[in-house]
mmCIF file of C-alpha atoms in Angstrom:
data_model
loop_
_atom_site.group_PDB
_atom_site.id
_atom_site.type_symbol
_atom_site.label_atom_id
_atom_site.label_comp_id
_atom_site.label_asym_id
_atom_site.label_seq_id
_atom_site.Cartn_x
_atom_site.Cartn_y
_atom_site.Cartn_z
ATOM 1 C CA UNK A 381 133.437 23.632 122.446
ATOM 2 C CA UNK A 382 136.758 21.755 122.613
ATOM 3 C CA UNK A 383 139.046 23.849 119.996
ATOM 4 C CA UNK A 384 140.968 20.694 119.164
ATOM 5 C CA UNK A 385 140.654 20.263 115.419
ATOM 6 C CA UNK A 386 137.748 17.979 114.164
ATOM 7 C CA UNK A 387 138.428 17.336 110.619
ATOM 8 C CA UNK A 388 135.753 14.569 110.119
ATOM 9 C CA UNK A 389 132.937 16.982 111.780
ATOM 10 C CA UNK A 390 134.117 19.864 109.439
ATOM 11 C CA UNK A 391 133.834 17.402 106.445
ATOM 12 C CA UNK A 392 130.362 16.530 107.636
ATOM 13 C CA UNK A 393 129.308 20.043 108.077
ATOM 14 C CA UNK A 394 130.370 21.182 104.660
ATOM 15 C CA UNK A 395 129.863 18.318 102.610
ATOM 16 C CA UNK A 396 133.574 18.002 101.722
ATOM 17 C CA UNK A 397 135.835 14.962 101.996
ATOM 18 C CA UNK A 398 138.095 14.701 104.801
ATOM 19 C CA UNK A 399 141.196 14.960 102.561
ATOM 20 C CA UNK A 400 139.863 18.435 101.120
ATOM 21 C CA UNK A 401 139.183 19.605 104.509
ATOM 22 C CA UNK A 402 142.941 18.787 105.423
ATOM 23 C CA UNK A 403 144.401 20.418 102.361
ATOM 24 C CA UNK A 404 142.628 23.852 103.268
ATOM 25 C CA UNK A 405 143.614 23.743 106.702
ATOM 26 C CA UNK A 406 147.213 22.772 105.890
ATOM 27 C CA UNK A 407 147.304 25.722 103.079
ATOM 28 C CA UNK A 408 147.865 23.385 100.180
ATOM 29 C CA UNK A 409 146.904 25.189 96.880
ATOM 30 C CA UNK A 410 145.301 22.219 94.862
ATOM 31 C CA UNK A 411 141.701 23.162 96.443
ATOM 32 C CA UNK A 412 139.104 25.105 94.817
ATOM 33 C CA UNK A 413 138.306 28.636 96.300
ATOM 34 C CA UNK A 414 134.666 27.562 97.046
ATOM 35 C CA UNK A 415 135.730 24.599 99.168
ATOM 36 C CA UNK A 416 138.485 26.863 100.764
ATOM 37 C CA UNK A 417 135.885 29.458 101.973
ATOM 38 C CA UNK A 418 133.494 26.765 103.291
ATOM 39 C CA UNK A 419 136.240 25.024 105.126
ATOM 40 C CA UNK A 420 137.890 27.988 106.676
ATOM 41 C CA UNK A 421 134.175 29.463 107.612
ATOM 42 C CA UNK A 422 133.007 26.333 109.165
ATOM 43 C CA UNK A 423 136.370 25.983 110.893
ATOM 44 C CA UNK A 424 136.123 29.703 112.335
ATOM 45 C CA UNK A 425 132.562 29.136 113.757
ATOM 46 C CA UNK A 426 133.833 26.040 115.533
ATOM 47 C CA UNK A 427 136.908 27.849 117.036
ATOM 48 C CA UNK A 428 139.373 25.730 115.336
ATOM 49 C CA UNK A 429 141.390 28.624 113.881
ATOM 50 C CA UNK A 430 141.905 29.901 117.495
ATOM 51 C CA UNK A 431 143.295 26.395 118.115
ATOM 52 C CA UNK A 432 145.455 26.329 115.286
ATOM 53 C CA UNK A 433 146.979 29.637 116.134
ATOM 54 C CA UNK A 434 147.717 28.157 119.347
ATOM 55 C CA UNK A 435 149.945 25.550 118.041
ATOM 56 C CA UNK A 436 147.316 22.418 118.110
ATOM 57 C CA UNK A 437 147.613 19.746 115.584
ATOM 58 C CA UNK A 438 145.418 19.689 112.350
ATOM 59 C CA UNK A 439 145.174 15.993 112.727
ATOM 60 C CA UNK A 440 143.164 13.652 114.936
ATOM 61 C CA UNK A 441 144.676 10.482 113.753
ATOM 62 C CA UNK A 442 147.561 9.332 111.404
ATOM 63 C CA UNK A 443 149.314 6.085 110.514
ATOM 64 C CA UNK A 444 153.152 5.271 110.573
ATOM 65 C CA UNK A 445 154.084 2.905 107.705
ATOM 66 C CA UNK A 446 157.377 1.447 108.407
ATOM 67 C CA UNK A 447 159.447 -1.949 107.959
ATOM 68 C CA UNK A 448 158.526 -4.418 110.733
ATOM 69 C CA UNK A 449 162.221 -4.251 112.241
ATOM 70 C CA UNK A 450 160.868 -0.656 113.408
ATOM 71 C CA UNK A 451 158.772 -1.773 115.742
ATOM 72 C CA UNK A 452 161.486 -3.706 117.566
ATOM 73 C CA UNK A 453 164.244 -1.801 119.637
ATOM 74 C CA UNK A 454 166.383 -4.740 119.098
ATOM 75 C CA UNK A 455 165.972 -4.991 115.433
ATOM 76 C CA UNK A 456 166.600 -1.422 114.437
ATOM 77 C CA UNK A 457 166.841 1.267 117.271
ATOM 78 C CA UNK A 458 167.099 4.165 114.963
ATOM 79 C CA UNK A 459 163.755 3.586 113.575
ATOM 80 C CA UNK A 460 162.225 2.501 116.708
ATOM 81 C CA UNK A 461 163.170 5.777 118.305
ATOM 82 C CA UNK A 462 162.137 7.632 115.596
ATOM 83 C CA UNK A 463 158.420 6.065 116.053
ATOM 84 C CA UNK A 464 158.661 6.856 119.718
ATOM 85 C CA UNK A 465 159.820 10.525 119.340
ATOM 86 C CA UNK A 466 156.824 10.788 116.996
ATOM 87 C CA UNK A 467 154.493 9.258 119.562
ATOM 88 C CA UNK A 468 155.636 11.527 122.353
ATOM 89 C CA UNK A 469 155.404 14.804 120.080
ATOM 90 C CA UNK A 470 151.802 13.717 119.585
ATOM 91 C CA UNK A 471 150.723 13.019 122.990
ATOM 92 C CA UNK A 472 150.217 16.505 123.903
ATOM 93 C CA UNK A 473 147.598 17.106 121.256
ATOM 94 C CA UNK A 474 145.528 14.146 121.443
ATOM 95 C CA UNK A 475 146.445 12.696 118.222
ATOM 96 C CA UNK A 476 145.711 8.848 117.882
ATOM 97 C CA UNK A 477 149.013 7.183 116.426
ATOM 98 C CA UNK A 478 148.409 4.135 114.331
ATOM 99 C CA UNK A 479 151.213 1.832 112.808
ATOM 100 C CA UNK A 480 151.258 -0.645 110.103
ATOM 101 C CA UNK A 481 154.376 -2.474 108.776
ATOM 102 C CA UNK A 482 155.321 -2.627 105.188
ATOM 103 C CA UNK A 483 158.589 -4.012 103.134
ATOM 104 C CA UNK A 484 160.930 -1.118 102.120
ATOM 105 C CA UNK A 485 160.569 -2.489 98.398
ATOM 106 C CA UNK A 486 157.774 -4.392 96.757
ATOM 107 C CA UNK A 487 155.398 -3.556 99.473
ATOM 108 C CA UNK A 488 151.945 -4.715 99.690
ATOM 109 C CA UNK A 489 150.056 -2.117 97.868
ATOM 110 C CA UNK A 490 146.513 -3.341 98.753
ATOM 111 C CA UNK A 491 147.354 -3.278 102.458
ATOM 112 C CA UNK A 492 148.717 0.267 102.236
ATOM 113 C CA UNK A 493 145.676 1.352 100.251
ATOM 114 C CA UNK A 494 143.262 -0.281 102.822
ATOM 115 C CA UNK A 495 144.960 1.187 105.646
ATOM 116 C CA UNK A 496 144.967 4.834 103.935
ATOM 117 C CA UNK A 497 141.219 4.618 102.807
ATOM 118 C CA UNK A 498 140.099 3.749 106.314
ATOM 119 C CA UNK A 499 137.927 7.029 107.459
ATOM 120 C CA UNK A 500 140.246 7.750 110.675
ATOM 121 C CA UNK A 501 143.068 7.715 108.505
ATOM 122 C CA UNK A 502 143.622 11.554 108.149
ATOM 123 C CA UNK A 503 147.285 11.765 107.461
ATOM 124 C CA UNK A 504 150.551 9.303 106.917
ATOM 125 C CA UNK A 505 154.208 9.227 107.712
ATOM 126 C CA UNK A 506 156.132 6.779 105.552
ATOM 127 C CA UNK A 507 159.306 5.767 107.481
ATOM 128 C CA UNK A 508 162.250 4.002 105.292
ATOM 129 C CA UNK A 509 159.679 2.817 102.453
ATOM 130 C CA UNK A 510 161.314 3.397 99.266
ATOM 131 C CA UNK A 511 158.876 1.810 97.188
ATOM 132 C CA UNK A 512 157.943 4.161 94.119
ATOM 133 C CA UNK A 513 154.637 2.462 93.736
ATOM 134 C CA UNK A 514 153.738 3.310 97.163
ATOM 135 C CA UNK A 515 154.841 6.872 96.828
ATOM 136 C CA UNK A 516 152.447 7.159 93.696
ATOM 137 C CA UNK A 517 149.671 6.015 95.622
ATOM 138 C CA UNK A 518 149.972 8.217 98.463
ATOM 139 C CA UNK A 519 150.194 11.257 95.723
ATOM 140 C CA UNK A 520 146.872 9.873 94.469
ATOM 141 C CA UNK A 521 145.026 9.766 97.475
ATOM 142 C CA UNK A 522 145.789 13.315 98.230
ATOM 143 C CA UNK A 523 146.122 12.918 102.182
ATOM 144 C CA UNK A 524 148.879 14.714 103.869
ATOM 145 C CA UNK A 525 151.753 12.437 103.805
ATOM 146 C CA UNK A 526 155.266 12.854 104.893
ATOM 147 C CA UNK A 527 158.470 10.779 104.072
ATOM 148 C CA UNK A 528 161.380 10.147 106.386
ATOM 149 C CA UNK A 529 164.424 8.550 105.282
ATOM 150 C CA UNK A 530 163.133 7.621 101.942
ATOM 151 C CA UNK A 531 164.201 7.060 98.539
ATOM 152 C CA UNK A 532 161.828 9.608 96.420
ATOM 153 C CA UNK A 533 163.330 10.318 93.195
ATOM 154 C CA UNK A 534 160.110 12.015 91.976
ATOM 155 C CA UNK A 535 160.138 14.330 95.069
ATOM 156 C CA UNK A 536 156.418 14.809 94.867
ATOM 157 C CA UNK A 537 155.915 14.572 98.861
ATOM 158 C CA UNK A 538 156.974 16.451 101.536
ATOM 159 C CA UNK A 539 160.384 14.712 102.783
ATOM 160 C CA UNK A 540 162.775 14.591 105.793
ATOM 161 C CA UNK A 541 166.017 12.981 104.709
ATOM 162 C CA UNK A 542 169.103 13.136 106.727
ATOM 163 C CA UNK A 543 172.564 13.870 105.161
ATOM 164 C CA UNK A 544 173.707 10.098 105.840
ATOM 165 C CA UNK A 545 177.253 10.937 104.464
ATOM 166 C CA UNK A 546 177.746 13.850 106.733
ATOM 167 C CA UNK A 547 176.472 11.635 109.931
ATOM 168 C CA UNK A 548 179.056 9.009 109.097
ATOM 169 C CA UNK A 549 181.818 11.751 108.547
ATOM 170 C CA UNK A 550 180.939 13.654 111.964
ATOM 171 C CA UNK A 551 180.570 10.485 113.851
ATOM 172 C CA UNK A 552 184.011 9.565 112.780
ATOM 173 C CA UNK A 553 185.469 12.929 113.522
ATOM 174 C CA UNK A 554 184.243 12.772 116.987
ATOM 175 C CA UNK A 555 186.098 9.671 117.796
ATOM 176 C CA UNK A 556 189.355 11.124 116.091
ATOM 177 C CA UNK A 557 188.747 14.256 118.085
ATOM 178 C CA UNK A 558 188.265 12.155 121.488
ATOM 179 C CA UNK A 559 191.748 10.609 121.051
ATOM 180 C CA UNK A 560 190.656 7.410 119.402
ATOM 181 C CA UNK A 561 192.695 6.147 116.600
ATOM 182 C CA UNK A 562 192.048 2.276 116.180
ATOM 183 C CA UNK A 563 188.331 2.646 115.433
ATOM 184 C CA UNK A 564 186.122 -0.646 114.269
ATOM 185 C CA UNK A 565 183.153 0.304 112.415
ATOM 186 C CA UNK A 566 180.257 -2.176 112.897
ATOM 187 C CA UNK A 567 177.584 -1.779 109.993
ATOM 188 C CA UNK A 568 174.960 -3.513 107.973
ATOM 189 C CA UNK A 569 175.193 -2.360 104.365
ATOM 190 C CA UNK A 570 171.769 -3.736 103.261
ATOM 191 C CA UNK A 571 170.347 -0.188 102.842
ATOM 192 C CA UNK A 572 171.943 2.568 100.479
ATOM 193 C CA UNK A 573 171.840 5.006 103.589
ATOM 194 C CA UNK A 574 174.361 3.010 105.055
ATOM 195 C CA UNK A 575 176.595 3.003 102.096
ATOM 196 C CA UNK A 576 176.272 6.667 102.077
ATOM 197 C CA UNK A 577 177.404 6.677 105.929
ATOM 198 C CA UNK A 578 180.428 4.443 105.253
ATOM 199 C CA UNK A 579 181.337 6.884 102.521
ATOM 200 C CA UNK A 580 181.340 9.755 104.891
ATOM 201 C CA UNK A 581 183.472 7.736 107.301
ATOM 202 C CA UNK A 582 186.044 6.886 104.886
ATOM 203 C CA UNK A 583 186.063 10.683 104.154
ATOM 204 C CA UNK A 584 187.080 11.340 107.716
ATOM 205 C CA UNK A 585 189.774 8.924 107.531
ATOM 206 C CA UNK A 586 191.017 10.494 104.591
ATOM 207 C CA UNK A 587 191.047 14.037 106.294
ATOM 208 C CA UNK A 588 193.392 12.501 108.918
ATOM 209 C CA UNK A 589 195.629 11.162 106.206
ATOM 210 C CA UNK A 590 194.581 7.551 107.489
ATOM 211 C CA UNK A 591 194.212 4.655 105.031
ATOM 212 C CA UNK A 592 190.680 2.763 105.356
ATOM 213 C CA UNK A 593 191.044 -0.614 104.844
ATOM 214 C CA UNK A 594 187.896 -2.794 104.889
ATOM 215 C CA UNK A 595 189.289 -6.141 106.469
ATOM 216 C CA UNK A 596 190.731 -3.949 109.182
ATOM 217 C CA UNK A 597 188.501 -1.243 109.927
ATOM 218 C CA UNK A 598 184.892 -2.379 108.759
ATOM 219 C CA UNK A 599 182.918 -5.142 110.297
ATOM 220 C CA UNK A 600 179.641 -5.919 108.314
ATOM 221 C CA UNK A 601 176.782 -7.660 109.994
ATOM 222 C CA UNK A 602 173.488 -9.393 108.193
ATOM 223 C CA UNK A 603 170.896 -7.323 109.786
ATOM 224 C CA UNK A 604 170.104 -4.104 111.918
ATOM 225 C CA UNK A 605 169.551 -6.416 114.863
ATOM 226 C CA UNK A 606 171.557 -5.740 117.891
ATOM 227 C CA UNK A 607 171.770 -9.309 118.672
ATOM 228 C CA UNK A 608 173.539 -9.915 115.277
ATOM 229 C CA UNK A 609 175.897 -6.936 115.942
ATOM 230 C CA UNK A 610 176.817 -8.255 119.572
ATOM 231 C CA UNK A 611 177.278 -11.778 118.027
ATOM 232 C CA UNK A 612 179.387 -10.687 115.116
ATOM 233 C CA UNK A 613 181.647 -8.361 117.548
ATOM 234 C CA UNK A 614 182.086 -11.245 119.758
ATOM 235 C CA UNK A 615 183.463 -13.472 117.144
ATOM 236 C CA UNK A 616 185.561 -10.568 115.948
ATOM 237 C CA UNK A 617 187.052 -10.365 119.601
ATOM 238 C CA UNK A 618 187.348 -14.009 120.132
ATOM 239 C CA UNK A 619 189.456 -14.249 116.864
ATOM 240 C CA UNK A 620 191.974 -11.373 118.064
ATOM 241 C CA UNK A 621 192.423 -13.136 121.381
ATOM 242 C CA UNK A 622 193.291 -16.206 119.635
ATOM 243 C CA UNK A 623 195.521 -14.164 117.012
ATOM 244 C CA UNK A 624 197.295 -12.329 120.163
ATOM 245 C CA UNK A 625 197.951 -15.723 122.089
ATOM 246 C CA UNK A 626 199.685 -17.153 118.551
ATOM 247 C CA UNK A 627 201.657 -13.982 118.151
ATOM 248 C CA UNK A 628 203.042 -14.200 121.759
ATOM 249 C CA UNK A 629 203.820 -17.700 121.477
ATOM 250 C CA UNK A 630 205.560 -17.217 118.358
ATOM 251 C CA UNK A 631 207.723 -14.112 119.635
ATOM 252 C CA UNK A 632 208.465 -16.153 122.810
ATOM 253 C CA UNK A 633 209.745 -19.221 120.594
ATOM 254 C CA UNK A 634 212.036 -16.673 118.447
ATOM 255 C CA UNK A 635 213.354 -15.205 121.724
ATOM 256 C CA UNK A 636 214.018 -18.313 123.494
ATOM 257 C CA UNK A 637 214.881 -20.921 120.540
ATOM 258 C CA UNK A 638 218.328 -22.488 120.953
ATOM 259 C CA UNK A 639 221.317 -20.724 119.470
ATOM 260 C CA UNK A 640 219.912 -17.164 119.580
#
């Protein structure tokens, strides 16, 4: 028999729910001893535990919930690459990955519940979803759920949260170490994580005894789209070219004006 875990089959054989089977195999404490014995015995008979020891996945299908922009590389390359990396990591384990778009805040709870309650949904990943109501629902559903880059003040779910302030500081320090001095930071500040990165960038300026000026060192854009950034930077460059030409004209006028 294929040793790849079959949560639905174990649930059917033991009479347990898929979420209970998943919790037992994940080593969660919130299961009864009776359920734990039944699931582990069934899994052992199916050869599943050997598969786990060999590093196989404990799931056959999971859903990634993320903002709509996460599914377009030019709208949000960071989230897009995160989803792609999840897909590549799961490919070797024959785990089906599905996606669902949700708003970061004021998310559609009915849509979330509908997808989570589908029989094939065995686990979920919330990417950039800050809505606390969605987090509460995920806890109540008791299916394995991991948050990535989410603001979860209750901290009841497993979470992966980068140190955004340090990311900004390290990136700026790297540019300084490479010999750059005039650095323009192009950022969309719609999300609190970007505010943290900006704070880290400013800290790197202070560490170099440099004064960070928003009007000179920061260029804000309206969205995370690469196109918006390109257009904004293009406008900035055009404005600098015009100003440079004007300065050169004024300098020449002063240098060559009569009587000097």
